[in-house]
Amino acid sequence: MSSHLSIENLSRVFTSPKGQTTQALTPVNFEVRENDFVTILGPSGCGKSTLLRIVAGLDRPTTGQVVLEGSPVQGPGADRGMVFQSYTLFPWLNIEQNIRFGLRERGMPEREQKERSDFFIAKVGLRGFEQHFPKQLSGGMQQRTAIARALANDPKILLLDEPFGALDNQTRVLMQELLLGIWESAQKTVLFVTHDIDEAIFMANRVVVFSARPGRIKTELAVPFPHPRHYTIKTSPEFMTLKAQLTEEIRAESMAADTH
């Protein structure tokens, strides 16, 4: 597999109006291969979301760069699809209109828009809800819509910032399996930020562990489970061993953060 996304010597320093500086990220280097599924795990405030926003083009690095398929990222673009933890749907548009929004903006023919939105509405299990508005849907259904909207634009990479963090546990498990099923069939490149260790292992081919702020890569672990995956792997001895290792890594970093 070729290198799809390169993060090269990337750092981010924030400066307050009074001139005080906070280093969110020290130089970070890693690569995401084509069709890979990488989760980023780390203690709260370690710069995970900052990194994802820079990859999305919503923030600029202080040093270094993000390179996607050989081209430096200069700002937001349709080649990256972003799904946030908070529900970012347009409340005045129904589900179908939300999913078709990016396609319409790109000038895609009406029939093709309809075909793509219908396909992804079915893919995320929302058939029959096309004319509903976001306020009429549960949190899980709103996130299904957000994922369908991102996928409908056919991005080169899907970026997810704790997309299931606000959901109840049962819905969260269902959404994990839904997204993993879509990834297994669509083979998108995915970069997924989470603070949930079970989720990080279950979803990924590779887990990247960030240190406490300022964030840097502390550990990278390959996840050995084959696809398709089922939530029952979470009870396997191999899963529990990986979880124990990652829990200790995060616990050490959280303690380090408390002493800073």
Tab-separated table of C-alpha atoms in Angstrom:
chain	number	residue	atom	x	y	z
A	1	MET	CA	0.000	0.000	0.000
A	2	SER	CA	1.284	3.466	-0.854
A	3	SER	CA	1.579	6.367	1.563
A	4	HIS	CA	-1.657	8.333	1.340
A	5	LEU	CA	-1.255	10.954	4.061
A	6	SER	CA	2.032	12.250	5.483
A	7	ILE	CA	2.284	14.385	8.605
A	8	GLU	CA	5.739	15.934	8.553
A	9	ASN	CA	7.404	17.719	11.509
A	10	LEU	CA	4.031	19.193	12.404
A	11	SER	CA	3.752	21.399	15.494
A	12	ARG	CA	1.167	23.877	16.754
A	13	VAL	CA	1.638	26.742	19.213
A	14	PHE	CA	-1.328	28.884	20.253
A	15	THR	CA	-0.791	32.488	21.348
A	16	SER	CA	-3.311	34.250	23.592
A	17	PRO	CA	-4.316	37.924	23.104
A	18	LYS	CA	-1.935	38.728	26.001
A	19	GLY	CA	0.957	37.020	24.228
A	20	GLN	CA	1.049	33.847	26.324
A	21	THR	CA	1.940	30.740	24.321
A	22	THR	CA	0.677	27.185	24.680
A	23	GLN	CA	2.334	24.371	22.760
A	24	ALA	CA	-0.404	21.934	21.717
A	25	LEU	CA	1.768	19.702	19.508
A	26	THR	CA	5.523	19.126	19.402
A	27	PRO	CA	6.861	17.981	16.006
A	28	VAL	CA	4.735	15.001	14.967
A	29	ASN	CA	5.655	12.619	12.144
A	30	PHE	CA	3.611	9.694	10.903
A	31	GLU	CA	2.044	8.282	7.770
A	32	VAL	CA	-1.347	6.822	6.969
A	33	ARG	CA	-1.387	4.356	4.118
A	34	GLU	CA	-4.101	4.110	1.511
A	35	ASN	CA	-7.228	2.289	2.783
A	36	ASP	CA	-5.783	2.196	6.303
A	37	PHE	CA	-7.878	2.773	9.434
A	38	VAL	CA	-5.834	4.583	12.103
A	39	THR	CA	-7.130	5.658	15.504
A	40	ILE	CA	-5.458	8.391	17.554
A	41	LEU	CA	-5.704	7.859	21.296
A	42	GLY	CA	-4.478	10.052	24.120
A	43	PRO	CA	-5.357	11.889	27.327
A	44	SER	CA	-7.697	14.875	27.234
A	45	GLY	CA	-6.076	18.046	25.912
A	46	CYS	CA	-3.148	16.290	24.209
A	47	GLY	CA	-3.706	17.856	20.777
A	48	LYS	CA	-5.589	15.002	19.034
A	49	SER	CA	-8.375	17.253	17.755
A	50	THR	CA	-5.897	20.020	16.867
A	51	LEU	CA	-4.034	17.567	14.638
A	52	LEU	CA	-7.243	16.465	12.932
A	53	ARG	CA	-8.313	20.071	12.332
A	54	ILE	CA	-4.933	20.783	10.708
A	55	VAL	CA	-5.308	17.722	8.442
A	56	ALA	CA	-8.817	18.959	7.555
A	57	GLY	CA	-7.387	22.390	6.690
A	58	LEU	CA	-9.422	24.114	9.412
A	59	ASP	CA	-6.276	25.213	11.271
A	60	ARG	CA	-2.690	25.918	10.217
A	61	PRO	CA	0.413	24.299	11.709
A	62	THR	CA	3.092	26.460	13.329
A	63	THR	CA	5.781	24.304	11.705
A	64	GLY	CA	5.709	21.368	9.298
A	65	GLN	CA	3.051	20.303	6.856
A	66	VAL	CA	0.375	17.789	5.939
A	67	VAL	CA	0.739	16.127	2.528
A	68	LEU	CA	-2.178	14.265	0.952
A	69	GLU	CA	-1.358	12.201	-2.142
A	70	GLY	CA	1.757	14.280	-2.754
A	71	SER	CA	0.077	17.702	-2.412
A	72	PRO	CA	0.462	19.929	0.677
A	73	VAL	CA	-2.804	20.724	2.478
A	74	GLN	CA	-3.394	24.498	2.295
A	75	GLY	CA	-6.997	24.685	3.504
A	76	PRO	CA	-10.316	22.798	3.539
A	77	GLY	CA	-11.143	20.678	0.503
A	78	ALA	CA	-13.560	18.076	-0.815
A	79	ASP	CA	-10.745	15.506	-0.746
A	80	ARG	CA	-11.193	15.335	3.061
A	81	GLY	CA	-14.488	14.486	4.736
A	82	MET	CA	-14.845	15.593	8.376
A	83	VAL	CA	-17.287	14.278	10.987
A	84	PHE	CA	-17.343	16.048	14.367
A	85	GLN	CA	-18.584	14.909	17.789
A	86	SER	CA	-21.268	17.603	17.784
A	87	TYR	CA	-24.020	17.221	15.223
A	88	THR	CA	-23.136	19.615	12.400
A	89	LEU	CA	-26.121	19.130	10.100
A	90	PHE	CA	-27.978	22.089	8.603
A	91	PRO	CA	-31.189	22.242	10.686
A	92	TRP	CA	-33.200	23.868	7.865
A	93	LEU	CA	-32.438	21.024	5.427
A	94	ASN	CA	-33.952	17.549	5.578
A	95	ILE	CA	-31.778	14.434	5.646
A	96	GLU	CA	-31.631	13.980	1.887
A	97	GLN	CA	-30.856	17.671	1.352
A	98	ASN	CA	-28.084	17.555	3.973
A	99	ILE	CA	-26.451	14.578	2.262
A	100	ARG	CA	-26.773	16.186	-1.173
A	101	PHE	CA	-25.459	19.587	-0.044
A	102	GLY	CA	-21.813	19.094	-1.046
A	103	LEU	CA	-22.789	17.386	-4.292
A	104	ARG	CA	-25.053	20.295	-5.223
A	105	GLU	CA	-22.301	22.808	-4.398
A	106	ARG	CA	-19.973	20.956	-6.775
A	107	GLY	CA	-22.544	21.184	-9.553
A	108	MET	CA	-23.238	17.467	-9.792
A	109	PRO	CA	-26.256	16.686	-12.023
A	110	GLU	CA	-29.531	16.288	-10.118
A	111	ARG	CA	-30.009	12.631	-11.027
A	112	GLU	CA	-26.509	11.706	-9.920
A	113	GLN	CA	-27.037	13.586	-6.636
A	114	LYS	CA	-30.197	11.573	-6.043
A	115	GLU	CA	-28.483	8.261	-6.833
A	116	ARG	CA	-25.566	8.948	-4.492
A	117	SER	CA	-27.732	10.188	-1.622
A	118	ASP	CA	-30.103	7.206	-1.985
A	119	PHE	CA	-27.143	4.813	-1.938
A	120	PHE	CA	-25.641	6.238	1.262
A	121	ILE	CA	-29.012	6.702	2.968
A	122	ALA	CA	-29.514	2.960	2.518
A	123	LYS	CA	-25.909	2.250	3.561
A	124	VAL	CA	-26.337	3.963	6.951
A	125	GLY	CA	-29.824	2.548	7.554
A	126	LEU	CA	-31.875	5.734	7.137
A	127	ARG	CA	-34.205	4.702	4.340
A	128	GLY	CA	-37.660	6.087	5.110
A	129	PHE	CA	-36.236	9.119	6.951
A	130	GLU	CA	-35.128	11.109	3.884
A	131	GLN	CA	-37.672	13.919	4.437
A	132	HIS	CA	-37.126	14.210	8.192
A	133	PHE	CA	-35.287	17.204	9.632
A	134	PRO	CA	-32.355	16.827	12.065
A	135	LYS	CA	-34.400	17.886	15.118
A	136	GLN	CA	-36.734	14.943	14.424
A	137	LEU	CA	-33.878	12.417	14.693
A	138	SER	CA	-31.971	10.843	17.584
A	139	GLY	CA	-28.277	11.627	18.086
A	140	GLY	CA	-27.274	8.328	16.497
A	141	MET	CA	-29.394	9.002	13.413
A	142	GLN	CA	-27.939	12.496	13.092
A	143	GLN	CA	-24.418	11.035	13.147
A	144	ARG	CA	-25.438	8.458	10.534
A	145	THR	CA	-26.522	11.376	8.366
A	146	ALA	CA	-23.230	13.210	8.966
A	147	ILE	CA	-21.244	10.096	7.991
A	148	ALA	CA	-23.417	9.576	4.892
A	149	ARG	CA	-22.889	13.230	3.917
A	150	ALA	CA	-19.107	12.889	4.277
A	151	LEU	CA	-19.009	9.630	2.295
A	152	ALA	CA	-21.320	10.900	-0.467
A	153	ASN	CA	-18.661	13.480	-1.386
A	154	ASP	CA	-16.239	10.589	-2.049
A	155	PRO	CA	-13.300	12.065	-0.091
A	156	LYS	CA	-9.814	10.593	-0.332
A	157	ILE	CA	-9.690	10.411	3.465
A	158	LEU	CA	-12.361	10.406	6.167
A	159	LEU	CA	-11.545	12.350	9.355
A	160	LEU	CA	-13.606	11.646	12.477
A	161	ASP	CA	-13.227	13.597	15.727
A	162	GLU	CA	-14.806	11.515	18.526
A	163	PRO	CA	-17.934	11.087	16.385
A	164	PHE	CA	-19.653	8.736	18.852
A	165	GLY	CA	-18.570	10.475	22.070
A	166	ALA	CA	-22.003	11.985	22.792
A	167	LEU	CA	-23.947	8.760	22.184
A	168	ASP	CA	-25.189	6.255	24.747
A	169	ASN	CA	-23.186	3.041	24.961
A	170	GLN	CA	-25.623	0.830	23.047
A	171	THR	CA	-25.929	3.298	20.161
A	172	ARG	CA	-22.177	3.795	20.195
A	173	VAL	CA	-21.514	0.069	19.686
A	174	LEU	CA	-24.016	-0.041	16.813
A	175	MET	CA	-22.393	2.996	15.178
A	176	GLN	CA	-18.916	1.477	15.543
A	177	GLU	CA	-20.067	-1.661	13.738
A	178	LEU	CA	-21.886	0.403	11.102
A	179	LEU	CA	-18.823	2.542	10.300
A	180	LEU	CA	-16.499	-0.461	10.314
A	181	GLY	CA	-18.847	-2.297	7.938
A	182	ILE	CA	-18.881	0.689	5.573
A	183	TRP	CA	-15.073	0.921	5.733
A	184	GLU	CA	-14.695	-2.808	5.038
A	185	SER	CA	-16.818	-2.487	1.886
A	186	ALA	CA	-15.772	1.010	0.699
A	187	GLN	CA	-12.083	0.762	1.735
A	188	LYS	CA	-11.716	4.444	2.585
A	189	THR	CA	-8.644	5.832	4.323
A	190	VAL	CA	-9.740	6.774	7.849
A	191	LEU	CA	-8.157	8.853	10.625
A	192	PHE	CA	-10.274	8.554	13.781
A	193	VAL	CA	-9.709	10.469	17.045
A	194	THR	CA	-11.065	8.933	20.247
A	195	HIS	CA	-10.398	8.837	23.991
A	196	ASP	CA	-12.114	5.429	24.304
A	197	ILE	CA	-9.570	2.588	24.412
A	198	ASP	CA	-12.038	-0.173	23.448
A	199	GLU	CA	-13.165	1.901	20.470
A	200	ALA	CA	-9.581	2.647	19.415
A	201	ILE	CA	-8.700	-1.068	19.293
A	202	PHE	CA	-11.974	-2.319	17.821
A	203	MET	CA	-12.024	0.159	14.932
A	204	ALA	CA	-8.377	0.340	13.882
A	205	ASN	CA	-5.662	-1.472	12.028
A	206	ARG	CA	-3.209	0.730	13.938
A	207	VAL	CA	-3.483	2.752	17.154
A	208	VAL	CA	-1.326	5.877	17.528
A	209	VAL	CA	-0.963	6.926	21.181
A	210	PHE	CA	-0.298	10.593	21.934
A	211	SER	CA	1.515	11.857	25.008
A	212	ALA	CA	0.103	14.476	27.365
A	213	ARG	CA	0.353	18.063	26.107
A	214	PRO	CA	2.389	19.068	24.260
A	215	GLY	CA	1.271	16.151	22.134
A	216	ARG	CA	3.775	13.848	20.497
A	217	ILE	CA	3.562	10.247	19.346
A	218	LYS	CA	4.444	8.001	22.248
A	219	THR	CA	3.530	4.574	20.861
A	220	GLU	CA	2.150	2.952	17.719
A	221	LEU	CA	0.506	-0.453	17.987
A	222	ALA	CA	-0.709	-2.715	15.180
A	223	VAL	CA	-4.113	-4.310	15.799
A	224	PRO	CA	-3.953	-7.957	14.672
A	225	PHE	CA	-7.666	-8.823	14.365
A	226	PRO	CA	-8.922	-9.802	10.894
A	227	HIS	CA	-11.949	-8.353	9.113
A	228	PRO	CA	-14.895	-8.455	9.222
A	229	ARG	CA	-14.909	-7.757	12.954
A	230	HIS	CA	-17.657	-8.329	15.484
A	231	TYR	CA	-17.950	-6.734	18.939
A	232	THR	CA	-17.397	-10.172	20.546
A	233	ILE	CA	-13.641	-9.770	19.904
A	234	LYS	CA	-13.693	-7.321	22.834
A	235	THR	CA	-13.894	-10.298	25.207
A	236	SER	CA	-10.945	-12.168	23.649
A	237	PRO	CA	-7.649	-12.564	25.585
A	238	GLU	CA	-5.748	-10.814	22.756
A	239	PHE	CA	-8.070	-7.795	22.953
A	240	MET	CA	-7.773	-7.640	26.739
A	241	THR	CA	-3.956	-7.750	26.505
A	242	LEU	CA	-3.899	-4.853	24.032
A	243	LYS	CA	-6.381	-2.924	26.160
A	244	ALA	CA	-4.263	-3.406	29.298
A	245	GLN	CA	-1.161	-2.164	27.461
A	246	LEU	CA	-2.923	0.926	26.103
A	247	THR	CA	-4.619	1.635	29.433
A	248	GLU	CA	-1.230	1.725	31.123
A	249	GLU	CA	0.161	4.030	28.410
A	250	ILE	CA	-2.745	6.475	28.812
A	251	ARG	CA	-2.695	6.262	32.617
A	252	ALA	CA	0.997	7.177	32.667
A	253	GLU	CA	0.396	10.126	30.356
A	254	SER	CA	-2.620	11.336	32.350
A	255	MET	CA	-0.535	11.259	35.511
A	256	ALA	CA	2.251	13.150	33.745
A	257	ALA	CA	-0.281	15.771	32.635
A	258	ASP	CA	-1.482	16.210	36.235
A	259	THR	CA	2.059	16.958	37.423
A	260	HIS	CA	2.715	19.635	34.773
